mmCIF file of C-alpha atoms and ligand atoms in Angstrom:
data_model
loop_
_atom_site.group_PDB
_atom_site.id
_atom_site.type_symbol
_atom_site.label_atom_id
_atom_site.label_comp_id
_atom_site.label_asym_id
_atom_site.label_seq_id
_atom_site.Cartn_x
_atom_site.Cartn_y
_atom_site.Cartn_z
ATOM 1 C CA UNK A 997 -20.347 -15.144 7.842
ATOM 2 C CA UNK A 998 -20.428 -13.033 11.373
ATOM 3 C CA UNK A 999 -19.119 -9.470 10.539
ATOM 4 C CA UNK A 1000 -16.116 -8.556 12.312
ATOM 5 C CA UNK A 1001 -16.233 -6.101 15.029
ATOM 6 C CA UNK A 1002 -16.432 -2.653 13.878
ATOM 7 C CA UNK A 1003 -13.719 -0.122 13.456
ATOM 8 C CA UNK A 1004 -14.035 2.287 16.403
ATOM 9 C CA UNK A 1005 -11.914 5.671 17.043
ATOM 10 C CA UNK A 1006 -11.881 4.819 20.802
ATOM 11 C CA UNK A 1007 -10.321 1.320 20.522
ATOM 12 C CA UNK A 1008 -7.219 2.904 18.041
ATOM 13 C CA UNK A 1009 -6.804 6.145 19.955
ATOM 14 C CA UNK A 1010 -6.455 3.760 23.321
ATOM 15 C CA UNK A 1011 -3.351 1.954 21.961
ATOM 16 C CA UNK A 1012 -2.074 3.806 19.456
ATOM 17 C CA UNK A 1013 1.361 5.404 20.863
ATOM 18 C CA UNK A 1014 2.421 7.665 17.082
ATOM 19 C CA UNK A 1015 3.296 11.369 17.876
ATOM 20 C CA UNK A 1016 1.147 12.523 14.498
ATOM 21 C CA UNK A 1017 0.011 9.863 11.930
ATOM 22 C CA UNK A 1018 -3.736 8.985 13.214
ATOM 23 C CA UNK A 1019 -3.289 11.678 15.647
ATOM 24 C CA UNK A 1020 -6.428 13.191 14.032
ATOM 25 C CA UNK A 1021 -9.060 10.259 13.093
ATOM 26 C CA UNK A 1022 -12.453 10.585 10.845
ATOM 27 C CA UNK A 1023 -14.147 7.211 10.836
ATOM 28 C CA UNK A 1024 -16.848 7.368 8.339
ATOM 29 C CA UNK A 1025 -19.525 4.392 7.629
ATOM 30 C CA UNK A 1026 -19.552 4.472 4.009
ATOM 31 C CA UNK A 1027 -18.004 7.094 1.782
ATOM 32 C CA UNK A 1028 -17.029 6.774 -2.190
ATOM 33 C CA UNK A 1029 -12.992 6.637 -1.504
ATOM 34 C CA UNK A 1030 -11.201 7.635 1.748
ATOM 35 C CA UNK A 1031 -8.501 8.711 -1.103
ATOM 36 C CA UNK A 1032 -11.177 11.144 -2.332
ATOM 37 C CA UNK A 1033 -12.287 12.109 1.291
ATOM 38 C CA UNK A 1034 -8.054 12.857 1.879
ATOM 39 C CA UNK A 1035 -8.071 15.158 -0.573
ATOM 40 C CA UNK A 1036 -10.963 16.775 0.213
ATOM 41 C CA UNK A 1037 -9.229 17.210 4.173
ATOM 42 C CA UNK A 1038 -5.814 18.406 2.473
ATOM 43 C CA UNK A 1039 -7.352 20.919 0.879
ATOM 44 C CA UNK A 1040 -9.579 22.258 3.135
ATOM 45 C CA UNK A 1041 -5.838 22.429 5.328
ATOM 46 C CA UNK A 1042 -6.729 19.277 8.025
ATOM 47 C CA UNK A 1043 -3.429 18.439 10.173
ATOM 48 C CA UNK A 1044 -0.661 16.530 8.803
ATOM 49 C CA UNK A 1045 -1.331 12.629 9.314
ATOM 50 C CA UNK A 1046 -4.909 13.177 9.893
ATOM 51 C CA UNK A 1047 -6.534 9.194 9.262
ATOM 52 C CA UNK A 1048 -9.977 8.566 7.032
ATOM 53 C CA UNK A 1049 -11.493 5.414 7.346
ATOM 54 C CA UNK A 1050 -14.335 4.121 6.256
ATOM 55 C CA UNK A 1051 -16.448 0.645 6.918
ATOM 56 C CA UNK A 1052 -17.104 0.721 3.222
ATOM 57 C CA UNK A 1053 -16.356 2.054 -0.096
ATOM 58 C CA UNK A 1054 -18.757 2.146 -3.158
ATOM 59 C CA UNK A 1055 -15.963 3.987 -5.604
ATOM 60 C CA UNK A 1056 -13.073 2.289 -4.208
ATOM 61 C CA UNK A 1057 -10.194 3.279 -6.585
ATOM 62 C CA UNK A 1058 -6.892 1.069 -7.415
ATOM 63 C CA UNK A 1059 -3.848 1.585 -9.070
ATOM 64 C CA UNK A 1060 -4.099 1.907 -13.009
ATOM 65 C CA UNK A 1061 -7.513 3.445 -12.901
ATOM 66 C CA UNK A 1062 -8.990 -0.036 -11.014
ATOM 67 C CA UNK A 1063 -11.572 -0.340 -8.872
ATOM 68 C CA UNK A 1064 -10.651 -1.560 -5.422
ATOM 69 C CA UNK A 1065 -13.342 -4.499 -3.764
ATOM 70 C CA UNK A 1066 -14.610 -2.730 -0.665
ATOM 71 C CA UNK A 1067 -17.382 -4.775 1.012
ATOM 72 C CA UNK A 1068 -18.843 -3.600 4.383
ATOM 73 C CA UNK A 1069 -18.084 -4.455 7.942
ATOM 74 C CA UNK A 1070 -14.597 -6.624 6.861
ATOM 75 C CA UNK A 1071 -11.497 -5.060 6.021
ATOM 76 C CA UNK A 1072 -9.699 -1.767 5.757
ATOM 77 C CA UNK A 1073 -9.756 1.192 3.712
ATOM 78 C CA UNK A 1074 -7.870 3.520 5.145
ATOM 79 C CA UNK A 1075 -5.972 7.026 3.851
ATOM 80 C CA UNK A 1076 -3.443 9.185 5.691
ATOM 81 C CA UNK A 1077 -3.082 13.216 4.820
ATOM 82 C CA UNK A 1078 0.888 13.900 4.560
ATOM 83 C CA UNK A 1079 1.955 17.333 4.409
ATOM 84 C CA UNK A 1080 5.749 17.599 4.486
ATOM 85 C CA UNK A 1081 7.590 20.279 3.057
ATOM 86 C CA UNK A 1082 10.408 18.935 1.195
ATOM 87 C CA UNK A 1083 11.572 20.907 -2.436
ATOM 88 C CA UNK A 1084 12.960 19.869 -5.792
ATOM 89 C CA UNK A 1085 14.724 16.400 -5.917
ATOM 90 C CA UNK A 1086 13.956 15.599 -2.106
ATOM 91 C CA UNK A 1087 10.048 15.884 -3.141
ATOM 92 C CA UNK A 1088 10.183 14.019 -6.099
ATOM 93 C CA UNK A 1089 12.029 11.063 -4.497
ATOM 94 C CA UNK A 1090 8.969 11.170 -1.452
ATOM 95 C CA UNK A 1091 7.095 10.783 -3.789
ATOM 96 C CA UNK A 1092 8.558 7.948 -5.855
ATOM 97 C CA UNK A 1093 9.070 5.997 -2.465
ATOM 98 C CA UNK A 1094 6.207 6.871 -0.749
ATOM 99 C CA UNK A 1095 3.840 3.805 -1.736
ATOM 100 C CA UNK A 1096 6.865 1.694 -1.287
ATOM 101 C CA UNK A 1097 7.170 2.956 2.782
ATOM 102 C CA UNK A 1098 3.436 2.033 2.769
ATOM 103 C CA UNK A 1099 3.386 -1.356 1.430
ATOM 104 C CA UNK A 1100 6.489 -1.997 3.566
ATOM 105 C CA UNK A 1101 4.742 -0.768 6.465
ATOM 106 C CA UNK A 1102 1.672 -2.220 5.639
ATOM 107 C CA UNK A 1103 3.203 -5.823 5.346
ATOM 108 C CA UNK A 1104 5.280 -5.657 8.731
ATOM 109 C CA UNK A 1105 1.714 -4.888 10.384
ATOM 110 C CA UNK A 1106 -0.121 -7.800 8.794
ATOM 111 C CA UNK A 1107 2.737 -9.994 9.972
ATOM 112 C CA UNK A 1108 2.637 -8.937 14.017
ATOM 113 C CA UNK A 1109 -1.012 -9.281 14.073
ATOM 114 C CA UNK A 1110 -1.655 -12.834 12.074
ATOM 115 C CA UNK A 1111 1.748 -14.154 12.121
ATOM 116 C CA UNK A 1112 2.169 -14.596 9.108
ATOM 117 C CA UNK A 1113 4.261 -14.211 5.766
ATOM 118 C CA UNK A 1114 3.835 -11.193 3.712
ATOM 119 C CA UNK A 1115 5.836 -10.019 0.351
ATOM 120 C CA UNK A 1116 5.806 -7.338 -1.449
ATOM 121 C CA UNK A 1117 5.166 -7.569 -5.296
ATOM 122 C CA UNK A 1118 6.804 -4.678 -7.007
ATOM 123 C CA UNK A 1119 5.876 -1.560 -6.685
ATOM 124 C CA UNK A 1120 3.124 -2.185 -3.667
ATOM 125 C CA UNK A 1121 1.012 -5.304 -3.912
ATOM 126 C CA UNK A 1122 1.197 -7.257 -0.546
ATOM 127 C CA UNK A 1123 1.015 -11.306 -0.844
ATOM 128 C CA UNK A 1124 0.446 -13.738 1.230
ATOM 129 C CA UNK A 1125 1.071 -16.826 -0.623
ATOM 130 C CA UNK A 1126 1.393 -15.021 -4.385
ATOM 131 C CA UNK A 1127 -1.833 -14.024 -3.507
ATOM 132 C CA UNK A 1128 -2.691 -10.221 -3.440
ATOM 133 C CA UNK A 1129 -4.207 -9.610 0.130
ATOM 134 C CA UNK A 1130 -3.602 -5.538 0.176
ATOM 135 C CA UNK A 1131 -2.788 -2.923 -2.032
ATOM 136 C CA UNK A 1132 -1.628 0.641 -1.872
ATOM 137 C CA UNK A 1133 -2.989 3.675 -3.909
ATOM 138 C CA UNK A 1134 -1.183 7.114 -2.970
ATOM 139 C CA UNK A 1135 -2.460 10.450 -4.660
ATOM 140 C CA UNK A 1136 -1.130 14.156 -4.507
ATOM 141 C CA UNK A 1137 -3.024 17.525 -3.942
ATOM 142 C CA UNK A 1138 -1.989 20.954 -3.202
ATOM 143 C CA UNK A 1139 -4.144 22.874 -0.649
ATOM 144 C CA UNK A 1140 -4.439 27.288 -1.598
ATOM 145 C CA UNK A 1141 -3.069 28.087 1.808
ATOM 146 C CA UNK A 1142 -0.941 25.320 3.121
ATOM 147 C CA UNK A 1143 0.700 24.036 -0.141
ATOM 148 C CA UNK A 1144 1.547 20.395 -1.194
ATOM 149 C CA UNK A 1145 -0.070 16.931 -0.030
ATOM 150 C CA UNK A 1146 -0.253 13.457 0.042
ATOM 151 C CA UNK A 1147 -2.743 11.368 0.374
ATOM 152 C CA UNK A 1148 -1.652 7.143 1.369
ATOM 153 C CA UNK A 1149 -4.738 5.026 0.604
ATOM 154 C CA UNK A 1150 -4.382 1.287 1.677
ATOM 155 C CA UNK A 1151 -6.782 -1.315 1.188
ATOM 156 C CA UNK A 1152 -6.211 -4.497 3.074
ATOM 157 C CA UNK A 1153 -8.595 -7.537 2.761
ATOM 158 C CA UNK A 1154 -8.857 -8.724 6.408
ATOM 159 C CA UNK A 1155 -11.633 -10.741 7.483
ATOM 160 C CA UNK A 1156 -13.628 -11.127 3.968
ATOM 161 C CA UNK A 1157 -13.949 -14.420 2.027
ATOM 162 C CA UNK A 1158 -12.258 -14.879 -1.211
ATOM 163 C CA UNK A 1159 -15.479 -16.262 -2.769
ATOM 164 C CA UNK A 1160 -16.950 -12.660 -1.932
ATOM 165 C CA UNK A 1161 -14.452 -11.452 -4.496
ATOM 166 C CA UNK A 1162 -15.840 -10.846 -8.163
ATOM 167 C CA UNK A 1163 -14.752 -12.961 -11.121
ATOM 168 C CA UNK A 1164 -11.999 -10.831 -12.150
ATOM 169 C CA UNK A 1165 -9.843 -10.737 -8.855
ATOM 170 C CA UNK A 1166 -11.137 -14.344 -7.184
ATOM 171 C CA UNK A 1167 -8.385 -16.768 -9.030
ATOM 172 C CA UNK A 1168 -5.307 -13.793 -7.598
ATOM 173 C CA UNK A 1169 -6.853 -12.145 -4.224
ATOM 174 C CA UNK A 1170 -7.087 -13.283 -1.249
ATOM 175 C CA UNK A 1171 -7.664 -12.036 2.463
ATOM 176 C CA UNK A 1172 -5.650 -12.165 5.846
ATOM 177 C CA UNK A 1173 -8.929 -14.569 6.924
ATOM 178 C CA UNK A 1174 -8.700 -16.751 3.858
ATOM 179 C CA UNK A 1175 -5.006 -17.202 4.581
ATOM 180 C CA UNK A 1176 -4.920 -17.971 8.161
ATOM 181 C CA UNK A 1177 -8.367 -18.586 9.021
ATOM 182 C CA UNK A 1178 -8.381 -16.263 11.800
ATOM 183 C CA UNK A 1179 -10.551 -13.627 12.604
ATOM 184 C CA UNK A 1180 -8.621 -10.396 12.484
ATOM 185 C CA UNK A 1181 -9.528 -7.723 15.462
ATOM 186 C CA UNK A 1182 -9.033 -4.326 12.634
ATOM 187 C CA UNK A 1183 -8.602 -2.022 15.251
ATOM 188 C CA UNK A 1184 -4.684 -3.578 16.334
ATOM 189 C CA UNK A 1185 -4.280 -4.180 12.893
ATOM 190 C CA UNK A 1186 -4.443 -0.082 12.243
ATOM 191 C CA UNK A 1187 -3.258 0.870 15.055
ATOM 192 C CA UNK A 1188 0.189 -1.316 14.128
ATOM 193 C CA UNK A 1189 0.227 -0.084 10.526
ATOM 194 C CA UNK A 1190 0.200 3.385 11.598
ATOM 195 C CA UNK A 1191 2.781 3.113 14.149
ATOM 196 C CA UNK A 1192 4.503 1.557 11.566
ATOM 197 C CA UNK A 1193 3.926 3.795 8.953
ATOM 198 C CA UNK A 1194 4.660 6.649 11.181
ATOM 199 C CA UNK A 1195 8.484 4.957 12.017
ATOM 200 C CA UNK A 1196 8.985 4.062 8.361
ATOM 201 C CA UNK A 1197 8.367 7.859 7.107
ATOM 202 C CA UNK A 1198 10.399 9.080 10.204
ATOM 203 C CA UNK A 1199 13.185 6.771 9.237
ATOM 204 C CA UNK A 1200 13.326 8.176 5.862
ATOM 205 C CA UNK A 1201 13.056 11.820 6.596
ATOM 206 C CA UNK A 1202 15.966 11.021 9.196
ATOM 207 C CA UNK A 1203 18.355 8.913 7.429
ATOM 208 C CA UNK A 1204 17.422 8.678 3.485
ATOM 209 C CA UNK A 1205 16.662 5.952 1.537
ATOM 210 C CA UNK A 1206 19.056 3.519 2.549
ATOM 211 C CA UNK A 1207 16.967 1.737 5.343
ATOM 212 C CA UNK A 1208 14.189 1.950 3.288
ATOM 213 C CA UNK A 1209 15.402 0.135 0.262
ATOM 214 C CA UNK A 1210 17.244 -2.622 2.028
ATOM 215 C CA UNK A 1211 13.717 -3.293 4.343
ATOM 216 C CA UNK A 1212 11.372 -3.119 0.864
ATOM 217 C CA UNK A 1213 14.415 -5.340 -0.592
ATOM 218 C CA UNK A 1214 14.308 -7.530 2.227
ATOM 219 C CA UNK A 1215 10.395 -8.004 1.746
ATOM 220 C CA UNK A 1216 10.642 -8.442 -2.287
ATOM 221 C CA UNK A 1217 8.937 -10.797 -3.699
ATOM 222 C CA UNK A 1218 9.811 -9.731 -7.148
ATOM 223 C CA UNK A 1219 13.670 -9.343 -7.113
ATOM 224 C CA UNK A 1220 15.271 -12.547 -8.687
ATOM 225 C CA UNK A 1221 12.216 -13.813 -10.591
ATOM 226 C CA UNK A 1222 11.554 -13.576 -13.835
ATOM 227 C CA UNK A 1223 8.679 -11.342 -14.659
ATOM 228 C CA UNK A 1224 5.975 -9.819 -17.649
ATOM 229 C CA UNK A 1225 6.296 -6.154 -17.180
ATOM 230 C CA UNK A 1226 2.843 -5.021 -18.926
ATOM 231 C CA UNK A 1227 3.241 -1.698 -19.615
ATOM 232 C CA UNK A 1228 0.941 1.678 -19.832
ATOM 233 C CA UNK A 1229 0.527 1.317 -23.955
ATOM 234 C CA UNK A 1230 0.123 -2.410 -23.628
ATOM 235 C CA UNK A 1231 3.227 -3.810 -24.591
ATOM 236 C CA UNK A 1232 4.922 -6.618 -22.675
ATOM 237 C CA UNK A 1233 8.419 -6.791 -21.706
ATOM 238 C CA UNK A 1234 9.500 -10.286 -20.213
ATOM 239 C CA UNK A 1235 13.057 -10.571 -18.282
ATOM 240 C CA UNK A 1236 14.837 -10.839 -15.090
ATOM 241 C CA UNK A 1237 13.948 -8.653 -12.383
ATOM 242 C CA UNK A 1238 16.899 -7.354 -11.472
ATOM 243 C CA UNK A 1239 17.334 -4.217 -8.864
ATOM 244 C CA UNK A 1240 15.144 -1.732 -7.282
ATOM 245 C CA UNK A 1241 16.708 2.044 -8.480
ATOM 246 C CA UNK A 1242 17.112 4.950 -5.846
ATOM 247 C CA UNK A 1243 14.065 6.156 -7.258
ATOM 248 C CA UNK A 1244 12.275 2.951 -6.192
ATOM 249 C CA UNK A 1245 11.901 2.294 -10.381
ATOM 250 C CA UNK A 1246 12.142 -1.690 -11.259
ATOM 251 C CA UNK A 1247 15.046 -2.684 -13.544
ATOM 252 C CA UNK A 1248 14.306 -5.909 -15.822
ATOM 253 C CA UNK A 1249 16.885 -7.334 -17.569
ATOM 254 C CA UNK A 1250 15.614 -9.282 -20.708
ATOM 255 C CA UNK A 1251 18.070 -12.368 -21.687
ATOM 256 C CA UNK A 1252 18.501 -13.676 -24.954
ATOM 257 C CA UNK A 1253 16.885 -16.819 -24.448
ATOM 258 C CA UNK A 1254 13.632 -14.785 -23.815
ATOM 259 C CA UNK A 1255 14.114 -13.354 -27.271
ATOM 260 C CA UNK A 1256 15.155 -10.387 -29.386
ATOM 261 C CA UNK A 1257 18.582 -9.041 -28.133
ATOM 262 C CA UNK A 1258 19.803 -8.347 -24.675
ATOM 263 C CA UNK A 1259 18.294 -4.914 -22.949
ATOM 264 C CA UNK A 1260 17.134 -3.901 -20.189
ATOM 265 C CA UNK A 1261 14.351 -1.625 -19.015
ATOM 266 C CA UNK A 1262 13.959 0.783 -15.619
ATOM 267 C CA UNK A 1263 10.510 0.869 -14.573
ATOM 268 C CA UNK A 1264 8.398 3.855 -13.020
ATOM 269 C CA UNK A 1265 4.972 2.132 -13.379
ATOM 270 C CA UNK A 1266 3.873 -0.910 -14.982
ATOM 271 C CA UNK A 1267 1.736 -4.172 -14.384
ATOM 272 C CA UNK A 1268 3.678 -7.285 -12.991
ATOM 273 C CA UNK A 1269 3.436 -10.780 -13.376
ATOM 274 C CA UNK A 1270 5.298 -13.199 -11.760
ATOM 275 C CA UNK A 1271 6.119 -15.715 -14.180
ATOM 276 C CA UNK A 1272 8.882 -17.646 -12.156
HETATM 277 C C1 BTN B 2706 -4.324 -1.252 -5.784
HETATM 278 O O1 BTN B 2706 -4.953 -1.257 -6.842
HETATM 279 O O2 BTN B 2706 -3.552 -2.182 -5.505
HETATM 280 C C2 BTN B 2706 -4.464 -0.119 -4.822
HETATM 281 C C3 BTN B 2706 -5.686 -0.261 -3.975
HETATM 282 C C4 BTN B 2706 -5.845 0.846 -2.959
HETATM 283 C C5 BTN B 2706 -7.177 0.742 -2.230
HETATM 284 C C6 BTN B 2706 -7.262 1.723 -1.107
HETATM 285 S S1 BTN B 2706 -8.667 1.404 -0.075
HETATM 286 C C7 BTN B 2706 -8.397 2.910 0.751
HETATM 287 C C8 BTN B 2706 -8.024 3.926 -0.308
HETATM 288 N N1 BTN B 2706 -9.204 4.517 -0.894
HETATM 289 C C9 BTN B 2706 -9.329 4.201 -2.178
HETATM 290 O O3 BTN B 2706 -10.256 4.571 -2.910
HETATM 291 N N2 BTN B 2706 -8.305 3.430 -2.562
HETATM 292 C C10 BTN B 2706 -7.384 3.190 -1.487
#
């Protein structure tokens, strides 16, 4: 298939209207991780919201120590620097909801530019369809001279095939191309994510967590159904999902028909499934 046209730092900077996020742009061709190349600008002290993409990743991380599919020339892999100073509870509930405000973000971008429907599996898969089509990876640092960071990687699969996909992904990802069969331009899809992105974070800083939680509500996919939590040591836990915590932790409510007694369990990180 015809690669898509490339990413260029011209095209972005042209429309993008943000007041910091992407303010500062370093478009690579192929790097291991733009995560690892944000961390590397955070602590040599780059600008808050400075952007690293890259046309390809050969060490493309995901969440739970995953690797994250990054063919050439397609889709995005993209990670913003964040450098707020925020102490004590304030910091710790950033962090919590910070790959939340990205997959949020994220989705509302995918949706302007290809029209179509995107949902949020808890904590930060996108779907299109039940299928994952993006995915969200955020990491910290602290820089000697300037202090805390964070680095927001996203990954969106935009103009790929899902046959390019290896065996272990094909049968659950998917791409915005696959979905729609449109040919996505990437530079107006990033330069809406990180206008978006940039609003979302605002938002929060300004007014707390409530718009926040009723958007990434609003965009569940997870709330109501009844899910397999998998969690870190292996074990399964199957039950209602039932609310999304101020922390942005998933409560699942096990009922008795799904055996054992009644309980419930608050979630900070775990593998879902989404059974029905
Ligand atoms: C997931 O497993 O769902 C998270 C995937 C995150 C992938 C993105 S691609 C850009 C950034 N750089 C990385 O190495 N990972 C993230």
């Amino acid at each position: 298939m015809a690669r898509s046209s490339p990413l260029s730092v011209d095209a972005i900077r042209k429309s993008l209207v943000t007041r910091w996020v992407g303010r500062r742009i370093e478009l690579r061709h192929r790097v291991g991780s733009t995560n690892r190349e944000g961390v590397a600008l955070g602590q040599a002290d780059a600008e808050d919201g400075t952007l690293v993409l890259a046309e390809e990743q050969t060490a493309g991380r995901g969440r739970l120590g995953r690797h994250w599919f990054s063919p050439p020339g397609m889709n995005i892999y993209a990670s913003i620097l964040l450098k707020k100073t925020l102490d004590g509870d304030r910091l710790s509930q950033w962090l919590s909801w910070l790959p939340l405000m990205a997959a949020v973000s994220a989705a509302e971008a995918i949706e302007t530019v290809a029209g179509t429907n995107v949902r949020v599996k808890w904590p930060n898969d996108l779907l299109i369809d039940e299928r994952k089509v993006a995915g969200i990876l955020c990491e910290s640092g602290t820089s000697a001279r300037s202090g805390p960071f964070q680095v927001v990687g996203i990954g969106i699969n935009v103009n790929s095939l899902a046959s390019d996909f290896p065996d272990d992904v094909r049968k659950t990802a998917t791409t915005i191309h696959q979905q729609t069969g449109q040919q996505i331009d990437r530079n107006r899809l990033l330069v809406h994510l990180l206008q978006d992105l940039e609003f979302c974070l605002e938002e929060y800083l300004s007014r707390g967590i409530e718009p926040i939680t009723l958007a990434y509500q609003r965009r569940s996919a997870t709330l109501g159904k009844t899910v397999k939590a998998i969690l870190a040591d292996g074990s399964e836990f199957i039950g209602l999902a039932r609310e999304i915590g101020f922390d942005g932790s998933l409560t699942v409510v096990r009922r008795q028909s799904e055996g054992g007694p009644p309980s419930e369990l608050s979630l900070r990180a775990a593998d879902i499934i989404h059974l029905r």
